Structure formats: C-alpha cells, structure tokens
Amino acid sequence: MAVAALNGKIYVVGGFEESGLGNFLNFAITPSLEKYEPATNTWTTRSPMPIGLHHAGIGVAGGKLYVIGGYTQSGLSVWHPGATVYAYDPAMDIWTEHAPMPTPRGALSVTAHDGNCMPLAATTGRPIALPSRSTIREATPGLCERPYRP
C-alpha cells in the first residue's frame, strides 16, 4: 500500500487484501482507495484506481495524489513492475492516467519538489536498486526523464 496526506486527510491506496482462498500464498492486489478524516475519526471508500497496485510510489503535487509505478500481477507472479502514472483528484473523486515512465519500477521512493513528484529510486523486479531522476510534472502531464547523476 501507499499512504499520503493531502488537505488534512490521509489517503491509503492499493496493497494486498485477503484472496478469499484461505491460503496466505494467494495474494490479491487491490485497487482500493480509502480516505481517513482525523477531525471526525472516519474512513471513507473513494473511487478505486484503474488497476490494482502494491509497493507503488505516491506523492502530492498541485492538490492531487500521484501514484507512480508499483507492482501488478502478471501470470502467477504478483511482482511485475509497472510504469503507470495515475493522478487522483480528491475534489472530483476521479483518476487520470498520465504518460508512463520509460522504465517499469516498483517499491519507489517519491518526493514532491517545486510542484513536481520525483521518483528517486526503485527496483525493476531484479534485486538491484535502480536510481532515477525522473520528474512527474503536474503542470505538464507526463514524464520528463533526466540523466542520473550520483
């Protein structure tokens, strides 16, 4: 799952849920989005993501949540890295798909800087971390790839 705070609310997106098969080896990836309001101590289910993801990166820019990369299911594996970029507008309760990242990635670290969400490091499904200098630009939907500099 991925968690971010926006406008005094806490949003929890994706992750695993019980598969219903009673076997802990059968993972079910969820596209769910839930909002927690600390002022009223209440949880609300919001519109789910277009696809289920786990270990996605999440950032906040321009009043929207950006869910970046993560793992999806492919065949029998639930560890297939994705390149998707989704923006969630909490005022409209809708998801918008943006241009994908050039490289599929999961287990991302994301930070917000100058109105952009930047995935800084991730894995590609192999045991080696992939450093990245990609920027998700809020003003110009899509991805701007920059060369990596240590």
mmCIF file of C-alpha atoms in Angstrom:
data_model
loop_
_atom_site.group_PDB
_atom_site.id
_atom_site.type_symbol
_atom_site.label_atom_id
_atom_site.label_comp_id
_atom_site.label_asym_id
_atom_site.label_seq_id
_atom_site.Cartn_x
_atom_site.Cartn_y
_atom_site.Cartn_z
ATOM 1 C CA MET A 1 0.000 0.000 0.000
ATOM 2 C CA ALA A 2 0.974 3.623 -0.343
ATOM 3 C CA VAL A 3 -0.012 6.425 2.029
ATOM 4 C CA ALA A 4 -0.026 10.217 1.639
ATOM 5 C CA ALA A 5 -1.553 13.227 3.371
ATOM 6 C CA LEU A 6 -3.421 15.891 1.406
ATOM 7 C CA ASN A 7 -5.541 18.779 2.714
ATOM 8 C CA GLY A 8 -5.604 17.402 6.260
ATOM 9 C CA LYS A 9 -6.807 13.955 5.121
ATOM 10 C CA ILE A 10 -4.839 10.698 4.914
ATOM 11 C CA TYR A 11 -5.180 8.566 1.775
ATOM 12 C CA VAL A 12 -4.336 4.847 1.638
ATOM 13 C CA VAL A 13 -4.136 3.313 -1.831
ATOM 14 C CA GLY A 14 -3.531 -0.185 -3.184
ATOM 15 C CA GLY A 15 -1.738 -3.031 -1.446
ATOM 16 C CA PHE A 16 -2.785 -6.591 -0.751
ATOM 17 C CA GLU A 17 -6.079 -7.900 0.572
ATOM 18 C CA GLU A 18 -7.251 -11.368 1.517
ATOM 19 C CA SER A 19 -7.751 -13.523 -1.545
ATOM 20 C CA GLY A 20 -10.687 -15.385 -0.087
ATOM 21 C CA LEU A 21 -8.965 -18.684 -0.834
ATOM 22 C CA GLY A 22 -7.751 -19.131 2.734
ATOM 23 C CA ASN A 23 -4.161 -19.554 1.595
ATOM 24 C CA PHE A 24 -1.578 -16.956 2.589
ATOM 25 C CA LEU A 25 0.349 -17.706 -0.626
ATOM 26 C CA ASN A 26 -2.541 -16.455 -2.765
ATOM 27 C CA PHE A 27 -2.207 -12.687 -2.855
ATOM 28 C CA ALA A 28 -4.958 -10.427 -4.110
ATOM 29 C CA ILE A 29 -3.808 -6.980 -5.227
ATOM 30 C CA THR A 30 -6.352 -4.277 -4.523
ATOM 31 C CA PRO A 31 -7.045 -1.048 -6.427
ATOM 32 C CA SER A 32 -8.790 0.412 -3.367
ATOM 33 C CA LEU A 33 -8.515 3.993 -2.160
ATOM 34 C CA GLU A 34 -9.590 4.934 1.337
ATOM 35 C CA LYS A 35 -9.633 8.374 2.949
ATOM 36 C CA TYR A 36 -9.222 8.963 6.681
ATOM 37 C CA GLU A 37 -10.510 12.192 8.223
ATOM 38 C CA PRO A 38 -8.750 12.740 11.569
ATOM 39 C CA ALA A 39 -11.173 15.510 12.607
ATOM 40 C CA THR A 40 -14.108 13.070 12.614
ATOM 41 C CA ASN A 41 -12.145 9.813 13.031
ATOM 42 C CA THR A 42 -13.880 8.328 9.969
ATOM 43 C CA TRP A 43 -12.808 6.265 6.963
ATOM 44 C CA THR A 44 -14.456 6.680 3.554
ATOM 45 C CA THR A 45 -14.059 4.496 0.478
ATOM 46 C CA ARG A 46 -13.255 6.575 -2.606
ATOM 47 C CA SER A 47 -13.039 5.675 -6.320
ATOM 48 C CA PRO A 48 -10.592 2.792 -6.824
ATOM 49 C CA MET A 49 -7.524 3.069 -9.033
ATOM 50 C CA PRO A 50 -7.924 1.779 -12.596
ATOM 51 C CA ILE A 51 -5.700 -1.221 -11.699
ATOM 52 C CA GLY A 52 -4.537 -2.892 -8.522
ATOM 53 C CA LEU A 53 -1.015 -1.979 -7.403
ATOM 54 C CA HIS A 54 1.224 -2.671 -4.442
ATOM 55 C CA HIS A 55 4.542 -1.105 -3.443
ATOM 56 C CA ALA A 56 3.726 1.933 -5.608
ATOM 57 C CA GLY A 57 5.223 5.354 -5.019
ATOM 58 C CA ILE A 58 2.920 8.175 -4.003
ATOM 59 C CA GLY A 59 3.377 11.923 -3.966
ATOM 60 C CA VAL A 60 1.322 15.099 -3.737
ATOM 61 C CA ALA A 61 1.531 17.966 -6.231
ATOM 62 C CA GLY A 62 -0.961 20.601 -7.320
ATOM 63 C CA GLY A 63 -3.657 19.360 -4.945
ATOM 64 C CA LYS A 64 -3.593 15.850 -6.439
ATOM 65 C CA LEU A 65 -2.207 12.476 -5.414
ATOM 66 C CA TYR A 66 0.177 10.862 -7.898
ATOM 67 C CA VAL A 67 0.511 7.068 -7.747
ATOM 68 C CA ILE A 68 3.622 6.061 -9.660
ATOM 69 C CA GLY A 69 4.829 2.603 -10.708
ATOM 70 C CA GLY A 70 4.358 -0.263 -8.289
ATOM 71 C CA TYR A 71 3.871 -3.970 -8.825
ATOM 72 C CA THR A 72 0.984 -5.674 -10.622
ATOM 73 C CA GLN A 73 0.087 -9.260 -11.353
ATOM 74 C CA SER A 74 1.448 -10.986 -14.441
ATOM 75 C CA GLY A 75 0.704 -14.662 -14.801
ATOM 76 C CA LEU A 76 1.348 -16.316 -11.448
ATOM 77 C CA SER A 77 3.629 -13.546 -10.190
ATOM 78 C CA VAL A 78 2.423 -10.529 -8.210
ATOM 79 C CA TRP A 79 5.846 -8.884 -8.546
ATOM 80 C CA HIS A 80 5.615 -7.468 -12.086
ATOM 81 C CA PRO A 81 6.926 -3.848 -12.037
ATOM 82 C CA GLY A 82 4.725 -1.261 -13.723
ATOM 83 C CA ALA A 83 5.394 2.049 -15.447
ATOM 84 C CA THR A 84 1.971 3.613 -14.874
ATOM 85 C CA VAL A 85 1.384 7.114 -13.548
ATOM 86 C CA TYR A 86 -2.066 7.944 -12.160
ATOM 87 C CA ALA A 87 -3.274 11.245 -10.725
ATOM 88 C CA TYR A 88 -6.166 11.312 -8.273
ATOM 89 C CA ASP A 89 -8.248 14.470 -7.896
ATOM 90 C CA PRO A 90 -9.901 14.334 -4.454
ATOM 91 C CA ALA A 91 -12.338 17.158 -5.250
ATOM 92 C CA MET A 92 -13.764 15.264 -8.252
ATOM 93 C CA ASP A 93 -13.038 11.726 -6.927
ATOM 94 C CA ILE A 94 -11.568 10.712 -10.302
ATOM 95 C CA TRP A 95 -8.355 9.127 -11.555
ATOM 96 C CA THR A 96 -6.480 10.289 -14.654
ATOM 97 C CA GLU A 97 -3.788 8.229 -16.359
ATOM 98 C CA HIS A 98 -0.670 10.134 -17.396
ATOM 99 C CA ALA A 99 2.179 9.157 -19.702
ATOM 100 C CA PRO A 100 4.008 6.102 -18.325
ATOM 101 C CA MET A 101 7.560 6.125 -17.014
ATOM 102 C CA PRO A 102 10.181 4.963 -19.517
ATOM 103 C CA THR A 103 11.222 2.139 -17.159
ATOM 104 C CA PRO A 104 8.815 -0.048 -15.134
ATOM 105 C CA ARG A 105 9.572 0.256 -11.416
ATOM 106 C CA GLY A 106 8.262 -0.913 -8.085
ATOM 107 C CA ALA A 107 8.997 -0.112 -4.438
ATOM 108 C CA LEU A 108 9.507 3.545 -5.303
ATOM 109 C CA SER A 109 10.570 6.428 -3.138
ATOM 110 C CA VAL A 110 8.786 9.591 -4.248
ATOM 111 C CA THR A 111 9.208 13.168 -3.110
ATOM 112 C CA ALA A 112 7.496 16.405 -4.056
ATOM 113 C CA HIS A 113 9.624 19.368 -5.119
ATOM 114 C CA ASP A 114 8.610 22.620 -6.828
ATOM 115 C CA GLY A 115 5.189 21.268 -7.829
ATOM 116 C CA ASN A 116 6.590 18.008 -9.213
ATOM 117 C CA CYS A 117 6.601 14.425 -7.944
ATOM 118 C CA MET A 118 10.005 12.832 -8.340
ATOM 119 C CA PRO A 119 10.532 9.053 -8.150
ATOM 120 C CA LEU A 120 14.091 8.866 -6.836
ATOM 121 C CA ALA A 121 14.862 5.169 -6.550
ATOM 122 C CA ALA A 122 13.132 1.885 -7.191
ATOM 123 C CA THR A 123 13.604 -1.683 -8.296
ATOM 124 C CA THR A 124 12.907 -3.188 -11.680
ATOM 125 C CA GLY A 125 11.992 -6.633 -10.410
ATOM 126 C CA ARG A 126 15.631 -7.612 -10.102
ATOM 127 C CA PRO A 127 17.464 -7.414 -6.773
ATOM 128 C CA ILE A 128 19.408 -4.279 -7.813
ATOM 129 C CA ALA A 129 18.011 -0.826 -6.983
ATOM 130 C CA LEU A 130 17.515 1.484 -9.953
ATOM 131 C CA PRO A 131 18.435 5.110 -9.263
ATOM 132 C CA SER A 132 16.280 7.559 -11.128
ATOM 133 C CA ARG A 133 15.963 11.242 -11.831
ATOM 134 C CA SER A 134 12.515 11.217 -13.414
ATOM 135 C CA THR A 135 10.067 14.017 -12.766
ATOM 136 C CA ILE A 136 6.291 13.806 -12.934
ATOM 137 C CA ARG A 137 5.279 17.341 -13.820
ATOM 138 C CA GLU A 138 1.898 18.490 -12.517
ATOM 139 C CA ALA A 139 1.623 21.393 -14.956
ATOM 140 C CA THR A 140 2.589 19.297 -17.973
ATOM 141 C CA PRO A 141 1.195 15.771 -17.560
ATOM 142 C CA GLY A 142 3.731 13.120 -18.362
ATOM 143 C CA LEU A 143 7.259 12.262 -17.526
ATOM 144 C CA CYS A 144 10.493 14.096 -18.093
ATOM 145 C CA GLU A 145 13.477 11.755 -17.956
ATOM 146 C CA ARG A 146 16.753 13.223 -16.744
ATOM 147 C CA PRO A 147 20.144 11.536 -16.718
ATOM 148 C CA TYR A 148 21.117 10.025 -13.389
ATOM 149 C CA ARG A 149 23.915 11.780 -11.541
ATOM 150 C CA PRO A 150 25.306 10.239 -8.339
#
